[in-house]
PDB file of C-alpha atoms in Angstrom:
ATOM      1  CA  UNK A   1       0.000   0.000   0.000  1.00 40.00           C
ATOM      2  CA  UNK A   2       1.128   3.550  -0.672  1.00 40.00           C
ATOM      3  CA  UNK A   3       0.328   5.316   2.554  1.00 40.00           C
ATOM      4  CA  UNK A   4       3.698   6.728   3.589  1.00 41.00           C
ATOM      5  CA  UNK A   5       5.173   9.926   2.191  1.00 42.00           C
ATOM      6  CA  UNK A   6       8.551   9.762   3.811  1.00 41.00           C
ATOM      7  CA  UNK A   7      10.707   7.123   5.505  1.00 38.00           C
ATOM      8  CA  UNK A   8       9.978   4.263   7.922  1.00 36.00           C
ATOM      9  CA  UNK A   9       9.762   5.111  11.579  1.00 40.00           C
ATOM     10  CA  UNK A  10      13.013   6.196  13.163  1.00 41.00           C
ATOM     11  CA  UNK A  11      14.232   5.056  16.571  1.00 39.00           C
ATOM     12  CA  UNK A  12      13.208   7.273  19.481  1.00 45.00           C
ATOM     13  CA  UNK A  13      15.787   9.858  20.578  1.00 51.00           C
ATOM     14  CA  UNK A  14      16.559  11.116  24.027  1.00 48.00           C
ATOM     15  CA  UNK A  15      15.513  14.679  23.100  1.00 59.00           C
ATOM     16  CA  UNK A  16      12.010  13.617  21.998  1.00 66.00           C
ATOM     17  CA  UNK A  17       8.902  13.657  24.250  1.00 70.00           C
ATOM     18  CA  UNK A  18       8.506  10.700  26.583  1.00 61.00           C
ATOM     19  CA  UNK A  19       6.476   7.892  24.964  1.00 57.00           C
ATOM     20  CA  UNK A  20       5.270   6.188  28.147  1.00 52.00           C
ATOM     21  CA  UNK A  21       1.467   5.944  27.936  1.00 52.00           C
ATOM     22  CA  UNK A  22       1.248   6.632  31.679  1.00 57.00           C
ATOM     23  CA  UNK A  23       3.200   9.877  31.718  1.00 68.00           C
ATOM     24  CA  UNK A  24       3.135  11.651  35.050  1.00 85.00           C
ATOM     25  CA  UNK A  25       2.273  15.317  35.253  1.00 88.00           C
ATOM     26  CA  UNK A  26       5.874  16.324  35.933  1.00 91.00           C
ATOM     27  CA  UNK A  27       6.971  14.782  32.618  1.00 92.00           C
ATOM     28  CA  UNK A  28       4.104  16.431  30.733  1.00 92.00           C
ATOM     29  CA  UNK A  29       4.859  19.802  32.327  1.00 94.00           C
ATOM     30  CA  UNK A  30       8.528  19.522  31.419  1.00 95.00           C
ATOM     31  CA  UNK A  31       7.698  18.761  27.779  1.00 96.00           C
ATOM     32  CA  UNK A  32       5.065  21.524  27.648  1.00 96.00           C
ATOM     33  CA  UNK A  33       7.513  24.068  29.060  1.00 96.00           C
ATOM     34  CA  UNK A  34      10.050  23.096  26.420  1.00 97.00           C
ATOM     35  CA  UNK A  35       7.344  23.514  23.764  1.00 97.00           C
ATOM     36  CA  UNK A  36       6.405  26.943  25.109  1.00 95.00           C
ATOM     37  CA  UNK A  37      10.052  27.987  25.064  1.00 95.00           C
ATOM     38  CA  UNK A  38      10.505  26.872  21.445  1.00 96.00           C
ATOM     39  CA  UNK A  39       7.359  28.710  20.356  1.00 94.00           C
ATOM     40  CA  UNK A  40       8.413  31.885  22.169  1.00 91.00           C
ATOM     41  CA  UNK A  41      11.867  31.838  20.560  1.00 92.00           C
ATOM     42  CA  UNK A  42      10.781  31.013  17.013  1.00 93.00           C
ATOM     43  CA  UNK A  43       7.318  32.536  16.670  1.00 93.00           C
ATOM     44  CA  UNK A  44       6.778  35.043  13.868  1.00 89.00           C
ATOM     45  CA  UNK A  45       4.825  38.322  14.153  1.00 70.00           C
ATOM     46  CA  UNK A  46       1.090  38.212  14.816  1.00 56.00           C
ATOM     47  CA  UNK A  47      -1.748  39.331  12.594  1.00 46.00           C
ATOM     48  CA  UNK A  48      -3.686  42.584  12.713  1.00 45.00           C
ATOM     49  CA  UNK A  49      -7.137  42.056  14.246  1.00 46.00           C
ATOM     50  CA  UNK A  50      -9.050  40.085  11.630  1.00 42.00           C
ATOM     51  CA  UNK A  51     -12.259  38.230  10.915  1.00 38.00           C
ATOM     52  CA  UNK A  52     -12.688  34.730  12.309  1.00 38.00           C
ATOM     53  CA  UNK A  53     -16.308  34.379  11.262  1.00 38.00           C
ATOM     54  CA  UNK A  54     -18.558  36.467   9.080  1.00 40.00           C
ATOM     55  CA  UNK A  55     -19.337  39.731  10.832  1.00 39.00           C
ATOM     56  CA  UNK A  56     -17.327  38.899  13.967  1.00 38.00           C
ATOM     57  CA  UNK A  57     -14.032  40.730  14.322  1.00 37.00           C
ATOM     58  CA  UNK A  58     -11.487  39.194  16.656  1.00 36.00           C
ATOM     59  CA  UNK A  59      -7.907  40.013  17.593  1.00 37.00           C
ATOM     60  CA  UNK A  60      -5.704  36.933  17.305  1.00 47.00           C
ATOM     61  CA  UNK A  61      -2.080  36.089  17.829  1.00 78.00           C
ATOM     62  CA  UNK A  62      -2.081  34.079  14.631  1.00 91.00           C
ATOM     63  CA  UNK A  63      -1.327  34.601  10.935  1.00 94.00           C
ATOM     64  CA  UNK A  64      -3.667  33.586   8.135  1.00 95.00           C
ATOM     65  CA  UNK A  65      -1.963  31.046   5.865  1.00 96.00           C
ATOM     66  CA  UNK A  66      -3.453  29.681   2.635  1.00 97.00           C
ATOM     67  CA  UNK A  67      -3.363  25.912   2.258  1.00 98.00           C
ATOM     68  CA  UNK A  68      -1.858  26.072  -1.248  1.00 97.00           C
ATOM     69  CA  UNK A  69       1.310  27.527   0.297  1.00 98.00           C
ATOM     70  CA  UNK A  70       1.792  24.509   2.599  1.00 97.00           C
ATOM     71  CA  UNK A  71       3.558  21.141   2.283  1.00 96.00           C
ATOM     72  CA  UNK A  72       4.044  18.577   5.070  1.00 95.00           C
ATOM     73  CA  UNK A  73       7.265  18.871   7.040  1.00 95.00           C
ATOM     74  CA  UNK A  74       9.637  15.923   6.778  1.00 89.00           C
ATOM     75  CA  UNK A  75       9.275  15.161  10.498  1.00 87.00           C
ATOM     76  CA  UNK A  76       5.507  14.479  10.360  1.00 71.00           C
ATOM     77  CA  UNK A  77       4.191  11.231  11.840  1.00 56.00           C
ATOM     78  CA  UNK A  78       7.565   9.699  12.690  1.00 52.00           C
ATOM     79  CA  UNK A  79       8.725  10.716   9.177  1.00 53.00           C
ATOM     80  CA  UNK A  80       5.915   8.727   7.517  1.00 47.00           C
ATOM     81  CA  UNK A  81       4.080  11.865   6.388  1.00 73.00           C
ATOM     82  CA  UNK A  82       0.338  12.111   5.743  1.00 89.00           C
ATOM     83  CA  UNK A  83      -2.339   9.456   5.324  1.00 91.00           C
ATOM     84  CA  UNK A  84      -4.224   9.686   2.018  1.00 93.00           C
ATOM     85  CA  UNK A  85      -7.353   8.189   3.542  1.00 94.00           C
ATOM     86  CA  UNK A  86      -7.377  10.612   6.472  1.00 94.00           C
ATOM     87  CA  UNK A  87      -6.998  13.628   4.180  1.00 96.00           C
ATOM     88  CA  UNK A  88     -10.062  12.480   2.233  1.00 96.00           C
ATOM     89  CA  UNK A  89     -11.954  11.556   5.410  1.00 95.00           C
ATOM     90  CA  UNK A  90     -11.587  15.124   6.705  1.00 95.00           C
ATOM     91  CA  UNK A  91     -12.581  16.538   3.303  1.00 97.00           C
ATOM     92  CA  UNK A  92     -15.677  14.334   3.332  1.00 96.00           C
ATOM     93  CA  UNK A  93     -16.645  15.859   6.694  1.00 94.00           C
ATOM     94  CA  UNK A  94     -16.211  19.365   5.264  1.00 96.00           C
ATOM     95  CA  UNK A  95     -18.473  18.343   2.358  1.00 95.00           C
ATOM     96  CA  UNK A  96     -21.193  16.713   4.470  1.00 94.00           C
ATOM     97  CA  UNK A  97     -21.210  18.977   7.546  1.00 93.00           C
ATOM     98  CA  UNK A  98     -19.779  22.204   6.190  1.00 94.00           C
ATOM     99  CA  UNK A  99     -16.468  23.784   7.091  1.00 95.00           C
ATOM    100  CA  UNK A 100     -16.419  24.790  10.740  1.00 94.00           C
ATOM    101  CA  UNK A 101     -13.866  27.497  11.559  1.00 94.00           C
ATOM    102  CA  UNK A 102     -12.255  27.710  14.958  1.00 93.00           C
ATOM    103  CA  UNK A 103     -14.116  30.294  17.067  1.00 90.00           C
ATOM    104  CA  UNK A 104     -13.330  31.332  20.646  1.00 87.00           C
ATOM    105  CA  UNK A 105     -10.910  28.442  21.156  1.00 85.00           C
ATOM    106  CA  UNK A 106     -13.480  25.893  19.949  1.00 87.00           C
ATOM    107  CA  UNK A 107     -13.139  23.889  16.736  1.00 87.00           C
ATOM    108  CA  UNK A 108     -10.271  22.401  14.769  1.00 91.00           C
ATOM    109  CA  UNK A 109      -6.751  22.503  16.175  1.00 92.00           C
ATOM    110  CA  UNK A 110      -4.681  25.591  15.391  1.00 95.00           C
ATOM    111  CA  UNK A 111      -2.399  24.743  12.444  1.00 96.00           C
ATOM    112  CA  UNK A 112       1.298  25.098  13.246  1.00 96.00           C
ATOM    113  CA  UNK A 113       3.596  25.910  10.326  1.00 97.00           C
ATOM    114  CA  UNK A 114       7.248  26.700   9.714  1.00 97.00           C
ATOM    115  CA  UNK A 115       7.711  29.640   7.334  1.00 97.00           C
ATOM    116  CA  UNK A 116      10.302  28.796   4.680  1.00 97.00           C
ATOM    117  CA  UNK A 117      11.349  32.155   3.232  1.00 96.00           C
ATOM    118  CA  UNK A 118      13.980  31.698   2.010  1.00 96.00           C
ATOM    119  CA  UNK A 119      13.847  27.894   2.365  1.00 97.00           C
ATOM    120  CA  UNK A 120      16.099  26.040   4.771  1.00 97.00           C
ATOM    121  CA  UNK A 121      17.727  22.798   3.653  1.00 96.00           C
ATOM    122  CA  UNK A 122      15.008  20.903   5.525  1.00 95.00           C
ATOM    123  CA  UNK A 123      12.225  22.978   3.963  1.00 96.00           C
ATOM    124  CA  UNK A 124      13.561  22.593   0.418  1.00 97.00           C
ATOM    125  CA  UNK A 125      13.795  18.820   0.927  1.00 95.00           C
ATOM    126  CA  UNK A 126      10.196  18.702   2.210  1.00 95.00           C
ATOM    127  CA  UNK A 127       8.954  20.618  -0.840  1.00 96.00           C
ATOM    128  CA  UNK A 128      10.799  18.347  -3.272  1.00 95.00           C
ATOM    129  CA  UNK A 129       9.543  15.255  -1.464  1.00 93.00           C
ATOM    130  CA  UNK A 130       5.896  16.347  -1.535  1.00 94.00           C
ATOM    131  CA  UNK A 131       6.054  17.563  -5.138  1.00 94.00           C
ATOM    132  CA  UNK A 132       7.393  14.161  -6.223  1.00 93.00           C
ATOM    133  CA  UNK A 133       4.985  12.138  -4.121  1.00 89.00           C
ATOM    134  CA  UNK A 134       1.806  14.117  -4.840  1.00 92.00           C
ATOM    135  CA  UNK A 135       2.470  14.142  -8.591  1.00 91.00           C
ATOM    136  CA  UNK A 136       3.021  10.403  -8.695  1.00 89.00           C
ATOM    137  CA  UNK A 137       0.383   9.105  -6.261  1.00 88.00           C
ATOM    138  CA  UNK A 138      -3.330   9.168  -7.206  1.00 91.00           C
ATOM    139  CA  UNK A 139      -5.609  10.943  -4.752  1.00 94.00           C
ATOM    140  CA  UNK A 140      -3.202  13.413  -3.177  1.00 94.00           C
ATOM    141  CA  UNK A 141      -3.730  17.129  -3.913  1.00 95.00           C
ATOM    142  CA  UNK A 142      -0.838  18.057  -6.196  1.00 94.00           C
ATOM    143  CA  UNK A 143       1.021  21.118  -4.968  1.00 95.00           C
ATOM    144  CA  UNK A 144       1.196  24.056  -7.368  1.00 95.00           C
ATOM    145  CA  UNK A 145       4.333  25.372  -5.679  1.00 97.00           C
ATOM    146  CA  UNK A 146       7.274  25.484  -8.101  1.00 96.00           C
ATOM    147  CA  UNK A 147      10.308  23.305  -7.450  1.00 95.00           C
ATOM    148  CA  UNK A 148      12.400  26.276  -6.367  1.00 95.00           C
ATOM    149  CA  UNK A 149       9.730  28.207  -4.459  1.00 97.00           C
ATOM    150  CA  UNK A 150      11.218  30.865  -2.191  1.00 97.00           C
ATOM    151  CA  UNK A 151       8.225  31.434   0.094  1.00 97.00           C
ATOM    152  CA  UNK A 152       6.105  28.598   1.484  1.00 98.00           C
ATOM    153  CA  UNK A 153       5.255  26.787   4.732  1.00 98.00           C
ATOM    154  CA  UNK A 154       5.854  23.322   6.206  1.00 97.00           C
ATOM    155  CA  UNK A 155       3.156  21.872   8.463  1.00 96.00           C
ATOM    156  CA  UNK A 156       4.106  20.532  11.886  1.00 95.00           C
ATOM    157  CA  UNK A 157       0.493  20.288  13.052  1.00 85.00           C
ATOM    158  CA  UNK A 158      -2.838  19.907  11.221  1.00 91.00           C
ATOM    159  CA  UNK A 159      -1.203  18.738   7.993  1.00 92.00           C
ATOM    160  CA  UNK A 160      -4.133  16.458   7.076  1.00 94.00           C
ATOM    161  CA  UNK A 161      -6.580  19.322   7.668  1.00 96.00           C
ATOM    162  CA  UNK A 162      -4.489  21.590   5.433  1.00 97.00           C
ATOM    163  CA  UNK A 163      -4.299  19.159   2.520  1.00 97.00           C
ATOM    164  CA  UNK A 164      -8.031  18.383   2.888  1.00 97.00           C
ATOM    165  CA  UNK A 165      -8.618  22.065   2.098  1.00 98.00           C
ATOM    166  CA  UNK A 166      -6.460  21.672  -1.001  1.00 97.00           C
ATOM    167  CA  UNK A 167      -8.730  18.880  -2.259  1.00 97.00           C
ATOM    168  CA  UNK A 168     -11.487  21.517  -2.474  1.00 97.00           C
ATOM    169  CA  UNK A 169      -9.156  24.195  -3.797  1.00 96.00           C
ATOM    170  CA  UNK A 170      -8.179  22.037  -6.786  1.00 95.00           C
ATOM    171  CA  UNK A 171     -11.531  20.255  -7.255  1.00 95.00           C
ATOM    172  CA  UNK A 172      -9.976  16.823  -6.690  1.00 96.00           C
ATOM    173  CA  UNK A 173     -12.087  13.672  -6.807  1.00 96.00           C
ATOM    174  CA  UNK A 174     -12.969  11.778  -3.659  1.00 96.00           C
ATOM    175  CA  UNK A 175     -11.247   8.396  -3.337  1.00 95.00           C
ATOM    176  CA  UNK A 176     -14.438   7.191  -1.635  1.00 94.00           C
ATOM    177  CA  UNK A 177     -17.120   8.317  -4.119  1.00 94.00           C
ATOM    178  CA  UNK A 178     -15.334   9.488  -7.253  1.00 95.00           C
ATOM    179  CA  UNK A 179     -17.177  12.824  -7.027  1.00 96.00           C
ATOM    180  CA  UNK A 180     -15.199  16.108  -7.048  1.00 96.00           C
ATOM    181  CA  UNK A 181     -14.996  18.185  -3.903  1.00 96.00           C
ATOM    182  CA  UNK A 182     -16.968  21.391  -4.504  1.00 92.00           C
ATOM    183  CA  UNK A 183     -17.185  24.488  -2.278  1.00 82.00           C
ATOM    184  CA  UNK A 184     -20.891  25.038  -2.986  1.00 82.00           C
ATOM    185  CA  UNK A 185     -22.692  27.571  -0.758  1.00 88.00           C
ATOM    186  CA  UNK A 186     -20.132  27.320   2.039  1.00 94.00           C
ATOM    187  CA  UNK A 187     -19.017  30.833   2.934  1.00 95.00           C
ATOM    188  CA  UNK A 188     -16.701  29.659   5.702  1.00 96.00           C
ATOM    189  CA  UNK A 189     -14.913  27.208   3.414  1.00 96.00           C
ATOM    190  CA  UNK A 190     -14.608  29.900   0.757  1.00 96.00           C
ATOM    191  CA  UNK A 191     -13.093  32.279   3.322  1.00 96.00           C
ATOM    192  CA  UNK A 192     -10.591  29.635   4.478  1.00 96.00           C
ATOM    193  CA  UNK A 193      -9.519  28.977   0.883  1.00 97.00           C
ATOM    194  CA  UNK A 194      -9.303  32.627  -0.168  1.00 96.00           C
ATOM    195  CA  UNK A 195      -7.844  34.209   2.961  1.00 96.00           C
ATOM    196  CA  UNK A 196      -6.228  31.280   4.713  1.00 97.00           C
ATOM    197  CA  UNK A 197      -6.718  29.806   8.186  1.00 96.00           C
ATOM    198  CA  UNK A 198      -5.396  31.561  11.335  1.00 94.00           C
ATOM    199  CA  UNK A 199      -2.214  29.644  12.165  1.00 95.00           C
ATOM    200  CA  UNK A 200       0.758  29.681  14.509  1.00 95.00           C
ATOM    201  CA  UNK A 201       3.791  30.434  12.340  1.00 95.00           C
ATOM    202  CA  UNK A 202       7.376  29.669  13.362  1.00 95.00           C
ATOM    203  CA  UNK A 203      10.658  30.705  11.778  1.00 95.00           C
ATOM    204  CA  UNK A 204      12.713  28.141   9.871  1.00 96.00           C
ATOM    205  CA  UNK A 205      15.760  28.389  12.080  1.00 95.00           C
ATOM    206  CA  UNK A 206      14.208  25.538  14.079  1.00 95.00           C
ATOM    207  CA  UNK A 207      16.445  22.468  14.108  1.00 95.00           C
ATOM    208  CA  UNK A 208      15.152  19.201  12.661  1.00 94.00           C
ATOM    209  CA  UNK A 209      15.111  17.741  16.192  1.00 95.00           C
ATOM    210  CA  UNK A 210      13.005  20.653  17.471  1.00 97.00           C
ATOM    211  CA  UNK A 211      10.625  20.365  14.514  1.00 96.00           C
ATOM    212  CA  UNK A 212      10.092  16.707  15.316  1.00 93.00           C
ATOM    213  CA  UNK A 213       9.594  17.450  19.017  1.00 95.00           C
ATOM    214  CA  UNK A 214       6.918  20.051  18.212  1.00 96.00           C
ATOM    215  CA  UNK A 215       5.205  17.744  15.714  1.00 93.00           C
ATOM    216  CA  UNK A 216       5.067  14.880  18.227  1.00 91.00           C
ATOM    217  CA  UNK A 217       3.821  17.151  20.995  1.00 94.00           C
ATOM    218  CA  UNK A 218       1.032  18.562  18.839  1.00 92.00           C
ATOM    219  CA  UNK A 219      -0.237  15.042  18.221  1.00 87.00           C
ATOM    220  CA  UNK A 220      -0.409  14.479  21.988  1.00 88.00           C
ATOM    221  CA  UNK A 221      -2.102  17.693  23.063  1.00 88.00           C
ATOM    222  CA  UNK A 222      -5.585  16.219  23.594  1.00 83.00           C
ATOM    223  CA  UNK A 223      -4.290  13.183  25.485  1.00 84.00           C
ATOM    224  CA  UNK A 224      -2.160  15.427  27.722  1.00 88.00           C
ATOM    225  CA  UNK A 225      -4.879  18.018  28.336  1.00 89.00           C
ATOM    226  CA  UNK A 226      -3.425  21.139  26.705  1.00 93.00           C
ATOM    227  CA  UNK A 227      -3.980  23.066  23.488  1.00 92.00           C
ATOM    228  CA  UNK A 228      -2.690  25.953  21.389  1.00 94.00           C
ATOM    229  CA  UNK A 229      -5.292  28.690  21.896  1.00 93.00           C
ATOM    230  CA  UNK A 230      -6.443  31.474  19.572  1.00 91.00           C
ATOM    231  CA  UNK A 231      -3.610  33.701  20.764  1.00 90.00           C
ATOM    232  CA  UNK A 232      -1.057  31.055  19.831  1.00 92.00           C
ATOM    233  CA  UNK A 233      -0.295  30.249  23.474  1.00 92.00           C
ATOM    234  CA  UNK A 234       0.009  26.751  24.947  1.00 94.00           C
ATOM    235  CA  UNK A 235      -2.565  26.400  27.749  1.00 93.00           C
ATOM    236  CA  UNK A 236      -3.997  23.533  29.764  1.00 92.00           C
ATOM    237  CA  UNK A 237      -7.705  22.804  29.287  1.00 84.00           C
ATOM    238  CA  UNK A 238     -10.400  20.471  30.543  1.00 72.00           C
ATOM    239  CA  UNK A 239     -11.106  17.398  28.403  1.00 54.00           C
ATOM    240  CA  UNK A 240     -13.712  17.976  25.655  1.00 48.00           C
ATOM    241  CA  UNK A 241     -17.255  16.699  26.023  1.00 45.00           C
ATOM    242  CA  UNK A 242     -17.679  14.521  22.959  1.00 44.00           C
ATOM    243  CA  UNK A 243     -19.197  11.314  21.734  1.00 43.00           C
ATOM    244  CA  UNK A 244     -17.107   8.402  23.046  1.00 42.00           C
ATOM    245  CA  UNK A 245     -16.694   6.749  19.627  1.00 45.00           C
ATOM    246  CA  UNK A 246     -15.664  10.022  18.012  1.00 46.00           C
ATOM    247  CA  UNK A 247     -13.248  10.790  20.818  1.00 62.00           C
ATOM    248  CA  UNK A 248     -11.633   7.361  20.589  1.00 71.00           C
ATOM    249  CA  UNK A 249     -11.186   7.668  16.828  1.00 73.00           C
ATOM    250  CA  UNK A 250      -9.757  11.174  17.109  1.00 75.00           C
ATOM    251  CA  UNK A 251      -7.417  10.136  19.914  1.00 67.00           C
ATOM    252  CA  UNK A 252      -6.100   7.200  17.893  1.00 71.00           C
ATOM    253  CA  UNK A 253      -5.760   9.334  14.770  1.00 74.00           C
ATOM    254  CA  UNK A 254      -3.346  11.645  16.605  1.00 72.00           C
ATOM    255  CA  UNK A 255      -0.924   8.956  17.721  1.00 71.00           C
ATOM    256  CA  UNK A 256      -0.657   6.680  14.678  1.00 78.00           C
ATOM    257  CA  UNK A 257       1.835   6.950  11.833  1.00 78.00           C
ATOM    258  CA  UNK A 258       0.515   7.484   8.295  1.00 79.00           C
ATOM    259  CA  UNK A 259       0.237   3.811   7.395  1.00 85.00           C
ATOM    260  CA  UNK A 260      -1.519   2.887  10.636  1.00 86.00           C
ATOM    261  CA  UNK A 261      -3.831   5.892  10.320  1.00 86.00           C
ATOM    262  CA  UNK A 262      -4.837   4.877   6.789  1.00 89.00           C
ATOM    263  CA  UNK A 263      -5.729   1.444   8.144  1.00 88.00           C
ATOM    264  CA  UNK A 264      -7.811   3.010  10.922  1.00 88.00           C
ATOM    265  CA  UNK A 265      -9.799   5.128   8.450  1.00 90.00           C
ATOM    266  CA  UNK A 266     -10.373   2.135   6.142  1.00 90.00           C
ATOM    267  CA  UNK A 267     -11.669   0.148   9.109  1.00 87.00           C
ATOM    268  CA  UNK A 268     -13.966   2.969  10.242  1.00 88.00           C
ATOM    269  CA  UNK A 269     -15.424   3.438   6.757  1.00 90.00           C
ATOM    270  CA  UNK A 270     -15.481  -0.250   5.783  1.00 89.00           C
ATOM    271  CA  UNK A 271     -13.169   0.211   2.786  1.00 88.00           C
ATOM    272  CA  UNK A 272     -12.029  -2.952   1.052  1.00 83.00           C
ATOM    273  CA  UNK A 273      -8.263  -3.445   1.220  1.00 78.00           C
ATOM    274  CA  UNK A 274      -8.171  -4.355  -2.482  1.00 84.00           C
ATOM    275  CA  UNK A 275      -9.563  -0.896  -3.296  1.00 84.00           C
ATOM    276  CA  UNK A 276      -6.674   0.716  -1.441  1.00 83.00           C
ATOM    277  CA  UNK A 277      -4.156  -1.625  -3.026  1.00 80.00           C
ATOM    278  CA  UNK A 278      -5.364  -0.507  -6.462  1.00 85.00           C
ATOM    279  CA  UNK A 279      -4.739   3.155  -5.468  1.00 82.00           C
ATOM    280  CA  UNK A 280      -8.501   3.802  -5.702  1.00 88.00           C
ATOM    281  CA  UNK A 281      -8.281   3.835  -9.486  1.00 80.00           C
ATOM    282  CA  UNK A 282     -11.934   2.798  -9.828  1.00 83.00           C
ATOM    283  CA  UNK A 283     -12.881   6.129  -8.198  1.00 87.00           C
ATOM    284  CA  UNK A 284     -10.212   8.360  -9.739  1.00 82.00           C
TER     285      UNK A 284
END
């Protein structure tokens, strides 16, 4: 199956977050403080007060970033990248339920991006990798960024969400139904595509090790009881009140690598393995 964008999982390093499922609060606090320190040192300037929802002005500590300027960072998901099935699963939710912007710290996670302008060695490698993969693998939104782009972003958090937006931007076909994703009568989706989504933006002087640390931490935020709020600050929160099945799926989707996550989505949606093995060619 073609679920991985990058390399197989690497061995855990001493400078990565603890992986013990029963982390004590001291360990979590230590990792969160390191995350806060990295964000404070590498965060880029915040946005003028903008519009989060139609008619509702709000001052944020975030920058609007368009999804067509974003590729996945090479450290995503233990270097396995993004799951094709999960990208399309999120897009299918946008299509069936409408795009729901984050409002007053409620909604999708805040995207976290590294601004590559001019590109670092790591950023240039991520762009080349995604250009090659997306052009050669059916179902992925093909990036329109040129090979030698001088201004783009790499996603450390919410990469699947970002590429799900690009499925609508480029009118790609669903791997589940074969129908194109259309932004029909969805003002919030149109705003997200035109203006971008409020995001936490970091400078590209982050080391590869620090990028990986941030990426891993972002995937653990719900399990550890913290979040990045609408001001771009890391804060502890109470657990969300949500349907148990949905919560379990979302929790699992954060921790798995790309290949495992694709398998989880196929199981949830009852997709035949042979369909995935054929690269969904019957739908595309």
